[in-house]
């Protein structure tokens, strides 16, 4: 089970983590993109942070939709609409709920990923954020289904996302700006997969705080 207060804590912590990693994310995007991923996400999550007080006492659906709307409207790059869609889709699943079960958390995560796939017309294995998110969600679901707590399951999910980020170094980009590089994208880790890992790691940290 996870309540609206925890969701707000996670979002606030994610905003701080993105700010802390802004330069590194931008550096990764310099190598295979246009060098703005950290700048894009920092702008987006700063505006989310400013909106946080207006989300207090709101249900999880409203909070997640608000985050998504903020990201879509403030982030110029491809990642804004993609992350924005993810949060909005997750918000649909949590509509009117002040707390969600672990199974609902899994469903929200799956729905968010499907939103990214639809919006970006991408699948796993194309060197994008999906290469961190999809394995993480799969493992998370398996662990929840086998009776683990959300914190335990997310810890396993984060490990899967870490492997996913490593995997992006070994594949050629076929979506997004990095696709222009073809083989030259080999050896570089995907910026979006990396920011996705940071979001999951941060959520885990907040859950582990209890
Ligand atoms: P832009 O590429 O417009 O400069 P960003 O630099 O903010 O946007 O984000 C780049 C990241 O977005 C990539 O590293 C990749 O993970 C992700 N991305 C790009 N295109 C897609 C897509 N079609 N589907 C999923 N993720 C994508
Ligand atoms: Mg970029």
PDB file of C-alpha atoms and ligand atoms in Angstrom:
ATOM      1  CA  UNK A   1       0.000   0.000   0.000  1.00  0.00           C
ATOM      2  CA  UNK A   2       1.153   3.524  -0.753  1.00  0.00           C
ATOM      3  CA  UNK A   3      -0.658   6.772   0.095  1.00  0.00           C
ATOM      4  CA  UNK A   4      -0.811  10.240  -1.428  1.00  0.00           C
ATOM      5  CA  UNK A   5       1.623  11.648   1.134  1.00  0.00           C
ATOM      6  CA  UNK A   6       4.280   9.085   0.116  1.00  0.00           C
ATOM      7  CA  UNK A   7       3.673   9.864  -3.558  1.00  0.00           C
ATOM      8  CA  UNK A   8       4.295  13.559  -2.843  1.00  0.00           C
ATOM      9  CA  UNK A   9       7.472  12.678  -0.922  1.00  0.00           C
ATOM     10  CA  UNK A  10       8.689  10.607  -3.864  1.00  0.00           C
ATOM     11  CA  UNK A  11       8.003  13.369  -6.376  1.00  0.00           C
ATOM     12  CA  UNK A  12       9.765  15.951  -4.256  1.00  0.00           C
ATOM     13  CA  UNK A  13      12.769  13.629  -3.839  1.00  0.00           C
ATOM     14  CA  UNK A  14      12.825  12.901  -7.589  1.00  0.00           C
ATOM     15  CA  UNK A  15      12.942  16.639  -8.323  1.00  0.00           C
ATOM     16  CA  UNK A  16      15.999  16.974  -6.053  1.00  0.00           C
ATOM     17  CA  UNK A  17      17.712  13.911  -7.561  1.00  0.00           C
ATOM     18  CA  UNK A  18      17.191  15.188 -11.116  1.00  0.00           C
ATOM     19  CA  UNK A  19      18.645  18.553 -10.109  1.00  0.00           C
ATOM     20  CA  UNK A  20      21.666  16.816  -8.556  1.00  0.00           C
ATOM     21  CA  UNK A  21      22.233  14.717 -11.694  1.00  0.00           C
ATOM     22  CA  UNK A  22      21.411  17.481 -14.179  1.00  0.00           C
ATOM     23  CA  UNK A  23      24.977  17.905 -15.450  1.00  0.00           C
ATOM     24  CA  UNK A  24      25.631  14.170 -15.761  1.00  0.00           C
ATOM     25  CA  UNK A  25      22.386  13.594 -17.690  1.00  0.00           C
ATOM     26  CA  UNK A  26      23.266  16.470 -19.964  1.00  0.00           C
ATOM     27  CA  UNK A  27      26.763  15.059 -20.491  1.00  0.00           C
ATOM     28  CA  UNK A  28      25.280  11.674 -21.483  1.00  0.00           C
ATOM     29  CA  UNK A  29      22.988  13.444 -23.953  1.00  0.00           C
ATOM     30  CA  UNK A  30      25.989  15.375 -25.286  1.00  0.00           C
ATOM     31  CA  UNK A  31      27.546  12.079 -26.317  1.00  0.00           C
ATOM     32  CA  UNK A  32      24.612  10.710 -28.325  1.00  0.00           C
ATOM     33  CA  UNK A  33      22.028  13.477 -28.541  1.00  0.00           C
ATOM     34  CA  UNK A  34      21.861  17.256 -28.336  1.00  0.00           C
ATOM     35  CA  UNK A  35      23.051  17.708 -24.760  1.00  0.00           C
ATOM     36  CA  UNK A  36      19.869  18.905 -23.129  1.00  0.00           C
ATOM     37  CA  UNK A  37      18.358  15.939 -21.258  1.00  0.00           C
ATOM     38  CA  UNK A  38      19.455  17.144 -17.807  1.00  0.00           C
ATOM     39  CA  UNK A  39      18.448  20.713 -18.630  1.00  0.00           C
ATOM     40  CA  UNK A  40      15.053  19.554 -19.920  1.00  0.00           C
ATOM     41  CA  UNK A  41      14.217  17.416 -16.909  1.00  0.00           C
ATOM     42  CA  UNK A  42      15.571  19.947 -14.443  1.00  0.00           C
ATOM     43  CA  UNK A  43      13.285  22.600 -15.925  1.00  0.00           C
ATOM     44  CA  UNK A  44      10.328  20.213 -15.808  1.00  0.00           C
ATOM     45  CA  UNK A  45      10.811  18.962 -12.273  1.00  0.00           C
ATOM     46  CA  UNK A  46      11.526  22.470 -10.955  1.00  0.00           C
ATOM     47  CA  UNK A  47       8.113  23.515 -12.214  1.00  0.00           C
ATOM     48  CA  UNK A  48       6.637  20.356 -10.671  1.00  0.00           C
ATOM     49  CA  UNK A  49       8.258  21.272  -7.342  1.00  0.00           C
ATOM     50  CA  UNK A  50       6.734  24.733  -7.498  1.00  0.00           C
ATOM     51  CA  UNK A  51       3.303  23.139  -7.996  1.00  0.00           C
ATOM     52  CA  UNK A  52       3.711  20.652  -5.133  1.00  0.00           C
ATOM     53  CA  UNK A  53       1.968  22.820  -2.497  1.00  0.00           C
ATOM     54  CA  UNK A  54      -1.161  22.873  -4.675  1.00  0.00           C
ATOM     55  CA  UNK A  55      -1.144  19.039  -4.709  1.00  0.00           C
ATOM     56  CA  UNK A  56      -1.281  18.705  -0.914  1.00  0.00           C
ATOM     57  CA  UNK A  57      -4.495  16.928   0.205  1.00  0.00           C
ATOM     58  CA  UNK A  58      -5.246  15.853  -3.360  1.00  0.00           C
ATOM     59  CA  UNK A  59      -5.815  12.225  -4.392  1.00  0.00           C
ATOM     60  CA  UNK A  60      -3.043  10.245  -6.110  1.00  0.00           C
ATOM     61  CA  UNK A  61      -4.732  10.456  -9.512  1.00  0.00           C
ATOM     62  CA  UNK A  62      -4.900  14.249  -9.355  1.00  0.00           C
ATOM     63  CA  UNK A  63      -1.280  14.500  -8.176  1.00  0.00           C
ATOM     64  CA  UNK A  64       0.100  12.263 -10.936  1.00  0.00           C
ATOM     65  CA  UNK A  65      -1.973  13.993 -13.603  1.00  0.00           C
ATOM     66  CA  UNK A  66      -0.737  17.347 -12.349  1.00  0.00           C
ATOM     67  CA  UNK A  67       2.885  16.180 -12.530  1.00  0.00           C
ATOM     68  CA  UNK A  68       2.344  14.874 -16.064  1.00  0.00           C
ATOM     69  CA  UNK A  69       0.682  18.068 -17.239  1.00  0.00           C
ATOM     70  CA  UNK A  70       3.518  20.127 -15.781  1.00  0.00           C
ATOM     71  CA  UNK A  71       6.175  18.005 -17.526  1.00  0.00           C
ATOM     72  CA  UNK A  72       4.418  18.111 -20.887  1.00  0.00           C
ATOM     73  CA  UNK A  73       3.991  21.868 -20.746  1.00  0.00           C
ATOM     74  CA  UNK A  74       7.500  22.798 -19.560  1.00  0.00           C
ATOM     75  CA  UNK A  75       9.889  20.274 -21.146  1.00  0.00           C
ATOM     76  CA  UNK A  76      10.767  20.994 -24.752  1.00  0.00           C
ATOM     77  CA  UNK A  77      12.545  17.750 -25.645  1.00  0.00           C
ATOM     78  CA  UNK A  78      11.148  14.338 -26.493  1.00  0.00           C
ATOM     79  CA  UNK A  79      11.435  13.261 -22.869  1.00  0.00           C
ATOM     80  CA  UNK A  80       8.859  15.810 -21.608  1.00  0.00           C
ATOM     81  CA  UNK A  81       5.846  14.482 -23.508  1.00  0.00           C
ATOM     82  CA  UNK A  82       7.024  10.904 -22.857  1.00  0.00           C
ATOM     83  CA  UNK A  83       7.454  11.253 -19.081  1.00  0.00           C
ATOM     84  CA  UNK A  84       4.416  13.542 -19.000  1.00  0.00           C
ATOM     85  CA  UNK A  85       2.261  10.935 -20.712  1.00  0.00           C
ATOM     86  CA  UNK A  86       3.570   8.291 -18.326  1.00  0.00           C
ATOM     87  CA  UNK A  87       2.525  10.270 -15.239  1.00  0.00           C
ATOM     88  CA  UNK A  88      -0.848  11.190 -16.744  1.00  0.00           C
ATOM     89  CA  UNK A  89      -1.627   7.579 -17.660  1.00  0.00           C
ATOM     90  CA  UNK A  90      -0.609   6.406 -14.187  1.00  0.00           C
ATOM     91  CA  UNK A  91      -2.877   9.137 -12.826  1.00  0.00           C
ATOM     92  CA  UNK A  92      -5.856   7.695 -14.721  1.00  0.00           C
ATOM     93  CA  UNK A  93      -5.390   4.373 -12.939  1.00  0.00           C
ATOM     94  CA  UNK A  94      -5.268   6.107  -9.528  1.00  0.00           C
ATOM     95  CA  UNK A  95      -8.221   8.421 -10.129  1.00  0.00           C
ATOM     96  CA  UNK A  96      -9.899   9.490  -6.867  1.00  0.00           C
ATOM     97  CA  UNK A  97      -7.700   7.221  -4.719  1.00  0.00           C
ATOM     98  CA  UNK A  98      -5.955   8.490  -1.591  1.00  0.00           C
ATOM     99  CA  UNK A  99      -4.070   5.197  -1.316  1.00  0.00           C
ATOM    100  CA  UNK A 100      -3.337   2.367  -3.728  1.00  0.00           C
ATOM    101  CA  UNK A 101      -2.576  -1.304  -3.216  1.00  0.00           C
ATOM    102  CA  UNK A 102       0.683  -2.853  -4.406  1.00  0.00           C
ATOM    103  CA  UNK A 103      -1.226  -4.462  -7.293  1.00  0.00           C
ATOM    104  CA  UNK A 104      -2.601  -1.042  -8.273  1.00  0.00           C
ATOM    105  CA  UNK A 105       0.929   0.378  -8.129  1.00  0.00           C
ATOM    106  CA  UNK A 106       2.028  -2.316 -10.586  1.00  0.00           C
ATOM    107  CA  UNK A 107      -0.943  -1.559 -12.829  1.00  0.00           C
ATOM    108  CA  UNK A 108      -0.180   2.176 -12.749  1.00  0.00           C
ATOM    109  CA  UNK A 109       3.461   1.469 -13.676  1.00  0.00           C
ATOM    110  CA  UNK A 110       2.421  -0.834 -16.543  1.00  0.00           C
ATOM    111  CA  UNK A 111      -0.075   1.723 -17.818  1.00  0.00           C
ATOM    112  CA  UNK A 112       2.572   4.456 -17.679  1.00  0.00           C
ATOM    113  CA  UNK A 113       4.950   2.326 -19.760  1.00  0.00           C
ATOM    114  CA  UNK A 114       2.238   1.585 -22.297  1.00  0.00           C
ATOM    115  CA  UNK A 115       1.675   5.338 -22.574  1.00  0.00           C
ATOM    116  CA  UNK A 116       5.371   5.886 -23.340  1.00  0.00           C
ATOM    117  CA  UNK A 117       5.351   3.087 -25.925  1.00  0.00           C
ATOM    118  CA  UNK A 118       2.289   4.505 -27.623  1.00  0.00           C
ATOM    119  CA  UNK A 119       3.466   8.099 -27.608  1.00  0.00           C
ATOM    120  CA  UNK A 120       7.041   7.314 -28.715  1.00  0.00           C
ATOM    121  CA  UNK A 121       6.143   4.396 -30.983  1.00  0.00           C
ATOM    122  CA  UNK A 122       9.027   2.506 -29.418  1.00  0.00           C
ATOM    123  CA  UNK A 123       9.574  -0.913 -27.925  1.00  0.00           C
ATOM    124  CA  UNK A 124      12.209  -2.390 -25.628  1.00  0.00           C
ATOM    125  CA  UNK A 125      15.673  -2.779 -27.171  1.00  0.00           C
ATOM    126  CA  UNK A 126      15.787   0.568 -29.031  1.00  0.00           C
ATOM    127  CA  UNK A 127      18.104   2.273 -26.518  1.00  0.00           C
ATOM    128  CA  UNK A 128      15.545   4.430 -24.751  1.00  0.00           C
ATOM    129  CA  UNK A 129      14.076   4.937 -21.283  1.00  0.00           C
ATOM    130  CA  UNK A 130      12.001   1.808 -21.983  1.00  0.00           C
ATOM    131  CA  UNK A 131      15.144  -0.324 -21.555  1.00  0.00           C
ATOM    132  CA  UNK A 132      15.260   0.667 -17.881  1.00  0.00           C
ATOM    133  CA  UNK A 133      11.514   0.876 -17.233  1.00  0.00           C
ATOM    134  CA  UNK A 134      10.283  -2.340 -18.887  1.00  0.00           C
ATOM    135  CA  UNK A 135      12.619  -4.779 -17.099  1.00  0.00           C
ATOM    136  CA  UNK A 136      12.036  -2.936 -13.806  1.00  0.00           C
ATOM    137  CA  UNK A 137       8.268  -3.209 -14.148  1.00  0.00           C
ATOM    138  CA  UNK A 138       8.413  -6.867 -15.156  1.00  0.00           C
ATOM    139  CA  UNK A 139      10.511  -7.816 -12.134  1.00  0.00           C
ATOM    140  CA  UNK A 140       8.425  -5.611  -9.822  1.00  0.00           C
ATOM    141  CA  UNK A 141       5.258  -7.374 -10.944  1.00  0.00           C
ATOM    142  CA  UNK A 142       6.799 -10.833 -10.522  1.00  0.00           C
ATOM    143  CA  UNK A 143       7.958 -10.000  -7.002  1.00  0.00           C
ATOM    144  CA  UNK A 144       4.602  -8.532  -5.949  1.00  0.00           C
ATOM    145  CA  UNK A 145       2.802 -11.555  -7.430  1.00  0.00           C
ATOM    146  CA  UNK A 146       5.063 -13.837  -5.401  1.00  0.00           C
ATOM    147  CA  UNK A 147       4.102 -12.062  -2.174  1.00  0.00           C
ATOM    148  CA  UNK A 148       7.000  -9.641  -1.640  1.00  0.00           C
ATOM    149  CA  UNK A 149       6.448  -6.210  -0.109  1.00  0.00           C
ATOM    150  CA  UNK A 150       6.413  -3.165  -2.399  1.00  0.00           C
ATOM    151  CA  UNK A 151       9.813  -2.060  -1.039  1.00  0.00           C
ATOM    152  CA  UNK A 152      11.379  -5.495  -1.650  1.00  0.00           C
ATOM    153  CA  UNK A 153       9.819  -5.706  -5.100  1.00  0.00           C
ATOM    154  CA  UNK A 154      10.969  -2.216  -6.059  1.00  0.00           C
ATOM    155  CA  UNK A 155      14.505  -3.016  -4.874  1.00  0.00           C
ATOM    156  CA  UNK A 156      14.540  -5.923  -7.327  1.00  0.00           C
ATOM    157  CA  UNK A 157      13.039  -3.641  -9.981  1.00  0.00           C
ATOM    158  CA  UNK A 158      15.815  -1.087  -9.478  1.00  0.00           C
ATOM    159  CA  UNK A 159      18.431  -3.809  -9.950  1.00  0.00           C
ATOM    160  CA  UNK A 160      16.750  -4.769 -13.217  1.00  0.00           C
ATOM    161  CA  UNK A 161      16.753  -1.113 -14.303  1.00  0.00           C
ATOM    162  CA  UNK A 162      20.490  -0.850 -13.511  1.00  0.00           C
ATOM    163  CA  UNK A 163      21.129  -3.836 -15.776  1.00  0.00           C
ATOM    164  CA  UNK A 164      18.881  -2.216 -18.373  1.00  0.00           C
ATOM    165  CA  UNK A 165      20.970   0.958 -18.365  1.00  0.00           C
ATOM    166  CA  UNK A 166      24.137  -1.128 -18.799  1.00  0.00           C
ATOM    167  CA  UNK A 167      22.413  -2.975 -21.665  1.00  0.00           C
ATOM    168  CA  UNK A 168      21.777   0.321 -23.488  1.00  0.00           C
ATOM    169  CA  UNK A 169      25.567   0.664 -23.910  1.00  0.00           C
ATOM    170  CA  UNK A 170      25.580  -2.495 -26.023  1.00  0.00           C
ATOM    171  CA  UNK A 171      22.828  -1.606 -28.496  1.00  0.00           C
ATOM    172  CA  UNK A 172      22.305   0.808 -31.362  1.00  0.00           C
ATOM    173  CA  UNK A 173      19.685   3.524 -30.980  1.00  0.00           C
ATOM    174  CA  UNK A 174      16.763   3.271 -33.377  1.00  0.00           C
ATOM    175  CA  UNK A 175      14.506   5.927 -31.767  1.00  0.00           C
ATOM    176  CA  UNK A 176      15.083   9.533 -30.788  1.00  0.00           C
ATOM    177  CA  UNK A 177      18.012  11.751 -31.745  1.00  0.00           C
ATOM    178  CA  UNK A 178      20.607   9.067 -30.936  1.00  0.00           C
ATOM    179  CA  UNK A 179      19.245   7.047 -33.877  1.00  0.00           C
ATOM    180  CA  UNK A 180      21.008   9.507 -36.238  1.00  0.00           C
ATOM    181  CA  UNK A 181      24.321   8.195 -34.914  1.00  0.00           C
ATOM    182  CA  UNK A 182      23.668   4.575 -35.867  1.00  0.00           C
ATOM    183  CA  UNK A 183      26.660   2.441 -34.828  1.00  0.00           C
ATOM    184  CA  UNK A 184      28.326   5.434 -33.196  1.00  0.00           C
ATOM    185  CA  UNK A 185      25.710   5.248 -30.445  1.00  0.00           C
ATOM    186  CA  UNK A 186      27.350   1.991 -29.302  1.00  0.00           C
ATOM    187  CA  UNK A 187      29.270   2.165 -26.031  1.00  0.00           C
ATOM    188  CA  UNK A 188      27.194   5.043 -24.671  1.00  0.00           C
ATOM    189  CA  UNK A 189      24.487   4.657 -22.059  1.00  0.00           C
ATOM    190  CA  UNK A 190      21.126   6.169 -22.878  1.00  0.00           C
ATOM    191  CA  UNK A 191      20.335   9.421 -21.032  1.00  0.00           C
ATOM    192  CA  UNK A 192      16.606   8.662 -20.750  1.00  0.00           C
ATOM    193  CA  UNK A 193      17.216   5.149 -19.420  1.00  0.00           C
ATOM    194  CA  UNK A 194      19.543   6.740 -16.879  1.00  0.00           C
ATOM    195  CA  UNK A 195      16.989   9.320 -15.714  1.00  0.00           C
ATOM    196  CA  UNK A 196      14.378   6.548 -15.479  1.00  0.00           C
ATOM    197  CA  UNK A 197      16.763   4.594 -13.242  1.00  0.00           C
ATOM    198  CA  UNK A 198      17.184   7.700 -11.044  1.00  0.00           C
ATOM    199  CA  UNK A 199      13.405   8.056 -10.680  1.00  0.00           C
ATOM    200  CA  UNK A 200      13.057   4.417  -9.612  1.00  0.00           C
ATOM    201  CA  UNK A 201      16.088   4.571  -7.276  1.00  0.00           C
ATOM    202  CA  UNK A 202      14.643   7.659  -5.625  1.00  0.00           C
ATOM    203  CA  UNK A 203      11.212   6.082  -5.163  1.00  0.00           C
ATOM    204  CA  UNK A 204      12.925   3.098  -3.543  1.00  0.00           C
ATOM    205  CA  UNK A 205      14.929   5.331  -1.181  1.00  0.00           C
ATOM    206  CA  UNK A 206      11.745   7.058  -0.007  1.00  0.00           C
ATOM    207  CA  UNK A 207       9.990   3.719   0.555  1.00  0.00           C
ATOM    208  CA  UNK A 208      13.011   2.400   2.483  1.00  0.00           C
ATOM    209  CA  UNK A 209      12.807   5.441   4.779  1.00  0.00           C
ATOM    210  CA  UNK A 210       9.443   4.034   5.822  1.00  0.00           C
TER     211      UNK A 210
HETATM  212  P1  LIG B   1      15.490  15.242 -27.119  1.00  0.00           P
HETATM  213  O1  LIG B   1      15.921  13.914 -27.665  1.00  0.00           O
HETATM  214  O2  LIG B   1      14.307  15.797 -27.829  1.00  0.00           O
HETATM  215  O3  LIG B   1      16.627  16.198 -27.010  1.00  0.00           O
HETATM  216  P2  LIG B   1      15.801  14.598 -24.309  1.00  0.00           P
HETATM  217  O4  LIG B   1      17.243  14.803 -24.546  1.00  0.00           O
HETATM  218  O5  LIG B   1      15.216  15.292 -23.135  1.00  0.00           O
HETATM  219  O6  LIG B   1      14.952  14.939 -25.607  1.00  0.00           O
HETATM  220  O7  LIG B   1      15.518  13.046 -24.094  1.00  0.00           O
HETATM  221  C1  LIG B   1      16.214  12.043 -24.778  1.00  0.00           C
HETATM  222  C2  LIG B   1      15.787  10.697 -24.267  1.00  0.00           C
HETATM  223  O8  LIG B   1      14.424  10.464 -24.582  1.00  0.00           O
HETATM  224  C3  LIG B   1      16.531   9.545 -24.881  1.00  0.00           C
HETATM  225  O9  LIG B   1      17.730   9.262 -24.177  1.00  0.00           O
HETATM  226  C4  LIG B   1      15.554   8.381 -24.812  1.00  0.00           C
HETATM  227  O10 LIG B   1      15.685   7.642 -23.621  1.00  0.00           O
HETATM  228  C5  LIG B   1      14.220   9.080 -24.784  1.00  0.00           C
HETATM  229  N1  LIG B   1      13.495   8.899 -26.047  1.00  0.00           N
HETATM  230  C6  LIG B   1      13.672   9.577 -27.203  1.00  0.00           C
HETATM  231  N2  LIG B   1      12.805   9.149 -28.161  1.00  0.00           N
HETATM  232  C7  LIG B   1      12.070   8.163 -27.572  1.00  0.00           C
HETATM  233  C8  LIG B   1      10.986   7.322 -27.991  1.00  0.00           C
HETATM  234  N3  LIG B   1      10.479   7.422 -29.226  1.00  0.00           N
HETATM  235  N4  LIG B   1      10.478   6.444 -27.110  1.00  0.00           N
HETATM  236  C9  LIG B   1      10.960   6.349 -25.857  1.00  0.00           C
HETATM  237  N5  LIG B   1      11.962   7.120 -25.388  1.00  0.00           N
HETATM  238  C10 LIG B   1      12.510   8.009 -26.229  1.00  0.00           C
HETATM  239 MG1  LIG B   2      18.303  15.838 -25.914  1.00  0.00          MG
END
